[in-house]
Amino acid sequence: MAVIGSLIKGLINLRDKVVSEADPLEAQEEVLRELLDKSKDTAFGKHYDFEEILKADDIPKAFSDKVPYFDYDKINNEWWHKMHEGEVDVTWPGKPPYFALSSGTTGKSSKRIPVTEDMVEAIRQTGIKQVGALANFDLPSDFFEKEIMMLGSSTDLQKIEDHEEGEISGISASNIPFWFRNFYKPGVEIAEIEDWDERVHEIAKNAKNWDIGAITGIPSWTELMIKKIIEHHNVNNIHEIWPNLEVYSTGGVAFEPYEKSFNELLAHPVVVIDTYLASEGFMAFQARPETRSMKLVLDNGIYFEFVPFKPEYINEDGSLKPDAPVVTLENVKEDEDYVLLISTVSGAWRYLIGDTVKFTDVERHEIKITGRTKFFLNVVGSQLSVNKMNDAVQELEEKFGVNIPEFTIAAIKKDGEFIHKWYLGTEGEANEEELALALDEALKEANKNYKVARSKALKGVEVVTVSPDVFHEWNAKNKKKGGQVKMEKVMNEEKFAEWEKFVQALNGQ
């Protein structure tokens, strides 16, 4: 019997019964109050008069009235750049010991997002909450004795003057508590390898030495790692190497597009748990097995606001219009898309993280990530969001018996008329014209605005099938492999022209 595992599972169950949740609305207002109070003497806090906001009868309203929306470019150009020039107490007391590098999905240049000690601790505390939530899943006792493969970016952070820089997964892994290190794989030495292919090669070589019970990582890169291990050891599936693999903790992007191809690498199903850890903070995790939705963490250093995701509130570059209305947690509605805004213990204020979410259960405060503001395709009024695209692509997988883990799309002009051109990363054979027709029909059924656009200014749909590896190579060329890197689902015409040249060169055309 797994004595230690039974003990750990018992402690988790006990914690789940003993720890009571605070009232969500009160917790959020308390978080906001603490953020404002701690930052009132910073340059940002003085500029927007946080001290006066704290005196208001309705602090959330006073806060939203006084402080404008910020995306990365705006807050970096106006405030965060000062930290790199030696200033302290800019948007949060002191200076951050880390900056999270995030190339996101829209370009080569990395964003440099401050990560304070308060944020490191908040991420750690939310991690503990997530472990506590495992009490809700029917996992065997010996699972809690197994090792965890954390497939993130390199933990070999770059030292720059008085701080270190790296991706958030590398920063988090470099701050793993000592008691967890025996469970953590691939271990410190391999995790520090910067080159993705070399790191995965070392993981594959050592895979048989580990008893992995859970994997965490972005789906596309996790799938590639598993394929490399299977190939290296010449086996049929990953369970021949890690027979006790029970859990996959995903995050960063929707898992559904990868589910079919991911499951083909397994001998039997595993428990899939969604998480929402971004460069800006750990915001939500799946707390129960009955749903794929994630529970917002409302009492741990992040204050949330929501803007209805409607074309009239969004600029062409994905930023918010200044007069876009905001909704607090108290007034959100189920099954409506919202642009997510956060204010955090890292000194982000009313910050447009770039994700859109919808509440699947308002009472439990459970959400799903539905897409990106910059991936909203509204040329000629088609109003396509990423979740509609994902759903349509999944229909193709079922109809044609193929796997399509990756895709990208652009609205381009052909013979003077707009069309949607799709590149599908496809495993298996399917006719491109038949795929285009089925994709078009699925989107017409799912989106009335798309159907109207197709009857007017949007004159056609084209599909090109390529290997999913093409998408990985594109990321390697433009950003890098692994870590937090995600593929852009929607491109503008200029970027799409670069993409097409890249695909042609790769195929020797």
mmCIF file with all atom_site columns, N, CA, C and O in Angstrom, residues 5 36 85 117 137 182 237 274 418:
data_model
loop_
_atom_site.group_PDB
_atom_site.id
_atom_site.type_symbol
_atom_site.label_atom_id
_atom_site.label_alt_id
_atom_site.label_comp_id
_atom_site.label_asym_id
_atom_site.label_entity_id
_atom_site.label_seq_id
_atom_site.pdbx_PDB_ins_code
_atom_site.Cartn_x
_atom_site.Cartn_y
_atom_site.Cartn_z
_atom_site.occupancy
_atom_site.B_iso_or_equiv
_atom_site.pdbx_formal_charge
_atom_site.auth_seq_id
_atom_site.auth_comp_id
_atom_site.auth_asym_id
_atom_site.auth_atom_id
_atom_site.pdbx_PDB_model_num
ATOM 1  N N  . GLY A 1 5   ? 1.582   8.092  -0.005  1.00 0.00 ? 5   GLY A N  1
ATOM 2  C CA . GLY A 1 5   ? 0.536   8.614  -0.882  1.00 0.00 ? 5   GLY A CA 1
ATOM 3  C C  . GLY A 1 5   ? -0.800  8.713  -0.172  1.00 0.00 ? 5   GLY A C  1
ATOM 4  O O  . GLY A 1 5   ? -1.533  9.691  -0.322  1.00 0.00 ? 5   GLY A O  1
ATOM 5  N N  . LEU A 1 36  ? -4.606  48.721 -3.898  1.00 0.00 ? 36  LEU A N  1
ATOM 6  C CA . LEU A 1 36  ? -4.565  50.181 -3.881  1.00 0.00 ? 36  LEU A CA 1
ATOM 7  C C  . LEU A 1 36  ? -3.778  50.704 -2.684  1.00 0.00 ? 36  LEU A C  1
ATOM 8  O O  . LEU A 1 36  ? -2.970  51.635 -2.810  1.00 0.00 ? 36  LEU A O  1
ATOM 9  N N  . GLU A 1 85  ? 15.174  51.823 -16.296 1.00 0.00 ? 85  GLU A N  1
ATOM 10 C CA . GLU A 1 85  ? 16.049  53.000 -16.207 1.00 0.00 ? 85  GLU A CA 1
ATOM 11 C C  . GLU A 1 85  ? 16.462  53.273 -14.759 1.00 0.00 ? 85  GLU A C  1
ATOM 12 O O  . GLU A 1 85  ? 16.997  54.329 -14.446 1.00 0.00 ? 85  GLU A O  1
ATOM 13 N N  . GLU A 1 117 ? 8.045   39.722 -5.953  1.00 0.00 ? 117 GLU A N  1
ATOM 14 C CA . GLU A 1 117 ? 8.045   38.656 -4.941  1.00 0.00 ? 117 GLU A CA 1
ATOM 15 C C  . GLU A 1 117 ? 6.613   38.333 -4.518  1.00 0.00 ? 117 GLU A C  1
ATOM 16 O O  . GLU A 1 117 ? 6.288   37.171 -4.255  1.00 0.00 ? 117 GLU A O  1
ATOM 17 N N  . PHE A 1 137 ? -10.974 14.924 -7.335  1.00 0.00 ? 137 PHE A N  1
ATOM 18 C CA . PHE A 1 137 ? -10.774 13.971 -8.423  1.00 0.00 ? 137 PHE A CA 1
ATOM 19 C C  . PHE A 1 137 ? -10.498 12.588 -7.838  1.00 0.00 ? 137 PHE A C  1
ATOM 20 O O  . PHE A 1 137 ? -9.833  12.446 -6.817  1.00 0.00 ? 137 PHE A O  1
ATOM 21 N N  . ASN A 1 182 ? 12.062  16.638 -5.008  1.00 0.00 ? 182 ASN A N  1
ATOM 22 C CA . ASN A 1 182 ? 12.167  15.195 -5.272  1.00 0.00 ? 182 ASN A CA 1
ATOM 23 C C  . ASN A 1 182 ? 11.102  14.699 -6.240  1.00 0.00 ? 182 ASN A C  1
ATOM 24 O O  . ASN A 1 182 ? 11.266  13.665 -6.887  1.00 0.00 ? 182 ASN A O  1
ATOM 25 N N  . ASN A 1 237 ? 3.136   3.729  -27.211 1.00 0.00 ? 237 ASN A N  1
ATOM 26 C CA . ASN A 1 237 ? 2.464   4.837  -26.523 1.00 0.00 ? 237 ASN A CA 1
ATOM 27 C C  . ASN A 1 237 ? 3.244   5.199  -25.269 1.00 0.00 ? 237 ASN A C  1
ATOM 28 O O  . ASN A 1 237 ? 4.127   4.444  -24.830 1.00 0.00 ? 237 ASN A O  1
ATOM 29 N N  . ASP A 1 274 ? -7.467  21.618 -16.645 1.00 0.00 ? 274 ASP A N  1
ATOM 30 C CA . ASP A 1 274 ? -7.111  22.894 -17.263 1.00 0.00 ? 274 ASP A CA 1
ATOM 31 C C  . ASP A 1 274 ? -6.611  23.881 -16.219 1.00 0.00 ? 274 ASP A C  1
ATOM 32 O O  . ASP A 1 274 ? -7.134  23.940 -15.091 1.00 0.00 ? 274 ASP A O  1
ATOM 33 N N  . PHE A 1 418 ? -12.610 39.778 -50.985 1.00 0.00 ? 418 PHE A N  1
ATOM 34 C CA . PHE A 1 418 ? -12.098 39.161 -49.762 1.00 0.00 ? 418 PHE A CA 1
ATOM 35 C C  . PHE A 1 418 ? -12.485 37.686 -49.691 1.00 0.00 ? 418 PHE A C  1
ATOM 36 O O  . PHE A 1 418 ? -13.627 37.313 -49.993 1.00 0.00 ? 418 PHE A O  1
#
